[in-house]
Structures are given as structure tokens and as C-alpha cells.
mmCIF file of C-alpha atoms in Angstrom:
data_model
loop_
_atom_site.group_PDB
_atom_site.id
_atom_site.type_symbol
_atom_site.label_atom_id
_atom_site.label_comp_id
_atom_site.label_asym_id
_atom_site.label_seq_id
_atom_site.Cartn_x
_atom_site.Cartn_y
_atom_site.Cartn_z
ATOM 1 C CA GLY A 1 40.680 134.017 -11.776
ATOM 2 C CA VAL A 2 37.719 135.847 -10.347
ATOM 3 C CA ASP A 3 34.336 134.103 -10.428
ATOM 4 C CA LYS A 4 32.434 136.664 -12.529
ATOM 5 C CA GLY A 5 29.103 135.665 -11.087
ATOM 6 C CA LEU A 6 30.220 136.812 -7.649
ATOM 7 C CA LEU A 7 31.201 140.335 -8.736
ATOM 8 C CA GLU A 8 28.718 142.808 -7.286
ATOM 9 C CA LEU A 9 26.528 145.218 -9.211
ATOM 10 C CA ASN A 10 24.679 147.723 -7.039
ATOM 11 C CA GLY A 11 25.389 145.658 -3.929
ATOM 12 C CA LYS A 12 24.208 142.318 -5.324
ATOM 13 C CA PRO A 13 26.236 139.573 -7.069
ATOM 14 C CA LEU A 14 25.781 139.406 -10.856
ATOM 15 C CA TRP A 15 24.434 135.844 -10.704
ATOM 16 C CA GLN A 16 21.747 136.924 -8.223
ATOM 17 C CA HIS A 17 20.500 139.620 -10.631
ATOM 18 C CA VAL A 18 20.108 136.907 -13.291
ATOM 19 C CA ALA A 19 18.500 134.395 -10.904
ATOM 20 C CA ASP A 20 16.063 136.979 -9.534
ATOM 21 C CA THR A 21 14.912 137.920 -13.044
ATOM 22 C CA LEU A 22 14.579 134.273 -14.088
ATOM 23 C CA MET A 23 12.573 133.428 -10.952
ATOM 24 C CA THR A 24 9.867 135.841 -12.103
ATOM 25 C CA GLN A 25 9.602 133.908 -15.399
ATOM 26 C CA LEU A 26 10.169 130.253 -14.508
ATOM 27 C CA SER A 27 8.818 127.750 -12.008
ATOM 28 C CA HIS A 28 12.261 126.311 -11.187
ATOM 29 C CA VAL A 29 15.759 127.833 -11.275
ATOM 30 C CA VAL A 30 19.078 126.058 -10.664
ATOM 31 C CA VAL A 31 22.682 127.250 -10.783
ATOM 32 C CA ASN A 32 25.397 125.469 -12.789
ATOM 33 C CA ALA A 33 28.719 126.177 -11.061
ATOM 34 C CA ASN A 34 32.037 124.404 -10.746
ATOM 35 C CA ARG A 35 33.530 126.696 -8.094
ATOM 36 C CA HIS A 36 32.218 128.347 -4.934
ATOM 37 C CA GLN A 37 29.167 126.053 -4.851
ATOM 38 C CA GLU A 38 28.608 126.811 -1.155
ATOM 39 C CA ILE A 39 28.068 130.509 -1.920
ATOM 40 C CA TYR A 40 25.433 129.727 -4.555
ATOM 41 C CA GLN A 41 23.821 127.068 -2.327
ATOM 42 C CA ALA A 42 23.416 129.630 0.467
ATOM 43 C CA SER A 43 20.729 131.253 -1.725
ATOM 44 C CA GLY A 44 18.593 128.136 -1.390
ATOM 45 C CA LEU A 45 18.903 127.272 -5.081
ATOM 46 C CA LYS A 46 20.097 123.851 -6.199
ATOM 47 C CA VAL A 47 23.644 123.921 -7.584
ATOM 48 C CA ILE A 48 24.678 121.511 -10.349
ATOM 49 C CA GLU A 49 28.319 120.855 -11.185
ATOM 50 C CA ASP A 50 29.464 119.831 -14.673
ATOM 51 C CA SER A 51 29.297 116.068 -15.171
ATOM 52 C CA LEU A 52 32.180 116.032 -17.675
ATOM 53 C CA ALA A 53 35.815 116.224 -16.597
ATOM 54 C CA ASP A 54 37.800 119.416 -17.200
ATOM 55 C CA TYR A 55 34.631 121.585 -17.271
ATOM 56 C CA PRO A 56 34.600 121.971 -21.074
ATOM 57 C CA GLY A 57 32.561 125.160 -21.345
ATOM 58 C CA PRO A 58 28.925 126.304 -21.449
ATOM 59 C CA LEU A 59 27.623 123.296 -23.375
ATOM 60 C CA ALA A 60 28.879 120.975 -20.622
ATOM 61 C CA GLY A 61 26.878 122.983 -18.113
ATOM 62 C CA MET A 62 23.775 122.705 -20.277
ATOM 63 C CA LEU A 63 24.254 118.942 -20.566
ATOM 64 C CA SER A 64 24.750 118.546 -16.809
ATOM 65 C CA VAL A 65 21.555 120.423 -16.010
ATOM 66 C CA MET A 66 19.539 118.349 -18.509
ATOM 67 C CA GLN A 67 21.021 115.141 -17.065
ATOM 68 C CA GLN A 68 20.082 116.051 -13.499
ATOM 69 C CA GLU A 69 16.813 117.946 -13.816
ATOM 70 C CA ALA A 70 13.343 116.950 -14.962
ATOM 71 C CA GLY A 71 11.480 118.897 -17.602
ATOM 72 C CA GLU A 72 11.117 119.205 -21.347
ATOM 73 C CA TRP A 73 12.425 122.764 -21.846
ATOM 74 C CA PHE A 74 15.392 124.503 -20.249
ATOM 75 C CA LEU A 75 16.271 128.192 -20.324
ATOM 76 C CA PHE A 76 19.992 128.841 -19.970
ATOM 77 C CA CYS A 77 21.530 132.186 -19.166
ATOM 78 C CA PRO A 78 25.099 133.040 -18.128
ATOM 79 C CA CYS A 79 25.721 134.679 -14.766
ATOM 80 C CA ASP A 80 27.337 137.782 -16.267
ATOM 81 C CA THR A 81 24.239 139.170 -18.006
ATOM 82 C CA PRO A 82 22.481 141.015 -15.157
ATOM 83 C CA TYR A 83 20.071 142.992 -17.364
ATOM 84 C CA ILE A 84 18.207 140.181 -19.140
ATOM 85 C CA PRO A 85 14.634 141.231 -19.978
ATOM 86 C CA GLU A 86 11.618 140.315 -17.870
ATOM 87 C CA ASP A 87 10.021 138.627 -20.908
ATOM 88 C CA LEU A 88 13.060 136.572 -21.993
ATOM 89 C CA ALA A 89 11.450 133.145 -21.500
ATOM 90 C CA ALA A 90 8.108 134.127 -23.021
ATOM 91 C CA ARG A 91 9.662 135.688 -26.129
ATOM 92 C CA LEU A 92 12.032 132.804 -26.777
ATOM 93 C CA ASN A 93 9.166 130.341 -26.369
ATOM 94 C CA HIS A 94 6.787 132.372 -28.540
ATOM 95 C CA GLN A 95 9.311 132.707 -31.382
ATOM 96 C CA ARG A 96 10.744 129.189 -31.361
ATOM 97 C CA LYS A 97 8.232 127.728 -33.817
ATOM 98 C CA ASP A 98 9.183 124.026 -33.977
ATOM 99 C CA ALA A 99 12.898 124.464 -33.292
ATOM 100 C CA PRO A 100 14.454 122.349 -30.525
ATOM 101 C CA VAL A 101 16.662 125.287 -29.523
ATOM 102 C CA VAL A 102 16.507 129.066 -29.898
ATOM 103 C CA TRP A 103 18.884 131.750 -28.726
ATOM 104 C CA VAL A 104 19.056 135.521 -28.416
ATOM 105 C CA HIS A 105 20.229 137.831 -31.198
ATOM 106 C CA ASP A 106 20.565 141.456 -30.069
ATOM 107 C CA GLY A 107 20.441 142.982 -33.552
ATOM 108 C CA GLU A 108 24.211 142.811 -33.977
ATOM 109 C CA ARG A 109 25.373 139.536 -32.529
ATOM 110 C CA ASP A 110 24.235 136.122 -31.418
ATOM 111 C CA HIS A 111 24.156 135.149 -27.749
ATOM 112 C CA PRO A 112 23.950 131.344 -27.997
ATOM 113 C CA THR A 113 24.493 130.824 -24.265
ATOM 114 C CA ILE A 114 21.173 132.594 -23.635
ATOM 115 C CA ALA A 115 19.013 129.845 -25.027
ATOM 116 C CA LEU A 116 15.799 127.898 -24.696
ATOM 117 C CA VAL A 117 16.665 124.232 -25.207
ATOM 118 C CA ASN A 118 14.510 121.114 -25.563
ATOM 119 C CA ARG A 119 15.543 117.920 -23.816
ATOM 120 C CA ALA A 120 15.351 116.103 -27.183
ATOM 121 C CA ILE A 121 18.789 117.466 -28.105
ATOM 122 C CA GLU A 122 20.499 115.962 -25.036
ATOM 123 C CA PRO A 123 21.830 112.835 -26.856
ATOM 124 C CA LEU A 124 23.173 114.967 -29.721
ATOM 125 C CA LEU A 125 24.811 117.320 -27.221
ATOM 126 C CA LEU A 126 26.489 114.456 -25.369
ATOM 127 C CA GLU A 127 27.800 113.031 -28.644
ATOM 128 C CA TYR A 128 29.055 116.479 -29.735
ATOM 129 C CA LEU A 129 30.942 117.017 -26.466
ATOM 130 C CA GLN A 130 32.345 113.480 -26.425
ATOM 131 C CA ALA A 131 33.747 114.147 -29.913
ATOM 132 C CA GLY A 132 35.747 117.000 -28.384
ATOM 133 C CA GLU A 133 33.629 119.797 -29.836
ATOM 134 C CA ARG A 134 33.023 122.884 -27.702
ATOM 135 C CA ARG A 135 31.664 125.622 -29.986
ATOM 136 C CA VAL A 136 28.260 126.713 -28.728
ATOM 137 C CA MET A 137 27.050 128.476 -31.896
ATOM 138 C CA ALA A 138 28.066 125.550 -34.114
ATOM 139 C CA PHE A 139 26.138 123.147 -31.887
ATOM 140 C CA MET A 140 23.010 125.300 -31.797
ATOM 141 C CA ARG A 141 22.918 125.353 -35.592
ATOM 142 C CA LEU A 142 23.684 121.627 -35.812
ATOM 143 C CA ALA A 143 20.750 120.976 -33.470
ATOM 144 C CA GLY A 144 18.388 122.803 -35.843
ATOM 145 C CA GLY A 145 17.975 125.999 -33.884
ATOM 146 C CA HIS A 146 17.551 129.625 -34.863
ATOM 147 C CA ALA A 147 18.021 133.067 -33.344
ATOM 148 C CA VAL A 148 15.233 135.190 -31.882
ATOM 149 C CA ASP A 149 15.373 138.951 -32.440
ATOM 150 C CA PHE A 150 15.836 141.006 -29.286
ATOM 151 C CA SER A 151 17.193 144.112 -31.042
ATOM 152 C CA ASP A 152 14.728 146.204 -29.023
ATOM 153 C CA HIS A 153 16.620 145.107 -25.867
ATOM 154 C CA LYS A 154 20.178 145.459 -27.133
ATOM 155 C CA ASP A 155 21.681 146.630 -23.815
ATOM 156 C CA ALA A 156 20.024 143.775 -21.940
ATOM 157 C CA PHE A 157 22.565 141.276 -23.233
ATOM 158 C CA VAL A 158 25.813 143.084 -22.568
ATOM 159 C CA ASN A 159 27.891 140.702 -20.527
ATOM 160 C CA VAL A 160 30.135 141.990 -17.797
ATOM 161 C CA ASN A 161 33.613 140.493 -18.107
ATOM 162 C CA THR A 162 35.836 142.635 -15.906
ATOM 163 C CA PRO A 163 35.552 144.709 -12.729
ATOM 164 C CA GLU A 164 36.191 147.763 -14.938
ATOM 165 C CA GLU A 165 33.199 146.973 -17.187
ATOM 166 C CA LEU A 166 31.132 146.413 -14.077
ATOM 167 C CA ALA A 167 32.106 149.847 -12.744
ATOM 168 C CA ARG A 168 31.077 151.442 -16.061
ATOM 169 C CA TRP A 169 27.680 149.716 -15.945
ATOM 170 C CA GLN A 170 27.080 150.774 -12.350
ATOM 171 C CA GLU A 171 27.658 154.368 -13.433
ATOM 172 C CA LYS A 172 25.176 154.021 -16.335
ATOM 173 C CA ARG A 173 22.296 152.505 -14.407
#
């Protein structure tokens, strides 16, 4: 299949839109990718591959980043959400209270792969994945997290899944 992150929106790959927005909010940005690493590396960003066999989904990517990077808090965002808000990190952090993980809710649905995650949940995440579990939302709740309201930015979290959706978004923006 097509690597969604490499699809172009207004002449720039989707993943680069996400990375550029995150770089204005964070001191350090890395890319989790299991294919086409050389393309992502050409940007100068560090690329981290999943540490678990068979690439078992978004949680495996989160685990791999926490295993290989320093830091207490990690902001995760999929490559197919090019319109994330400029204040994503600040709002998630401000609204997290004491939760070890928070994620975006756009007013209608949860976006658990757009999440601010504390390193403290790494052992629980490893155990969850080793037990064969893969459901992101179920893990976020198990870890004691909660959603943060971004209903004022509903369109910011539309993910682009096909070249046709991408074409529609290019027409809208």
C-alpha cells in the first residue's frame, strides 16, 4: 500500500506538515516509521522503527519512541493529520491535570493516537502489547487517561486516508 505520510498536500508530504507544526511547539521531534526510513531521514529528523516484530500498530510506535528517547513526556501525532493546531501541545499539557496520558476529542470523536503520554506508563504499555492487545483507546483508558476537548478545532483532526480525500482537502484549503 501507499505510505500515507508521503502523500503530498499543497506540494509537501503530509508527514512534513505535521512535523513542521510540532517543531514550533516542541524542543525535539522524531519520526516513527517502519518503511521508507531514508526519505524521512533526509529531513534531518531521527527516525525510530518499531521495536516489536510485525509492527503491531500505533501503540508499538509509541513504545518504541519511549524506549529509545529521553524525556518524561511525549506528544504523539499520526502523519495523516496535517492540520493539527499550533497550540496542540500546550492545550493537552494544560488540561491533563494529573493524568499520565491525555488525547484529543474533537467534539464528536476521540483521537487517541494524538496524545500526550508520560513515560511512567511505558511498563504498562509493554505488558499490554506483550499480552497481544492492540486497541489504542482501551489502553489509554486503562492507563488512567482522559480526553481533552478540541471541539473548537474540529477540522484540525480530520485524517487523510486516501488520495481522493487528500484531493478534497486541497480544494478546501
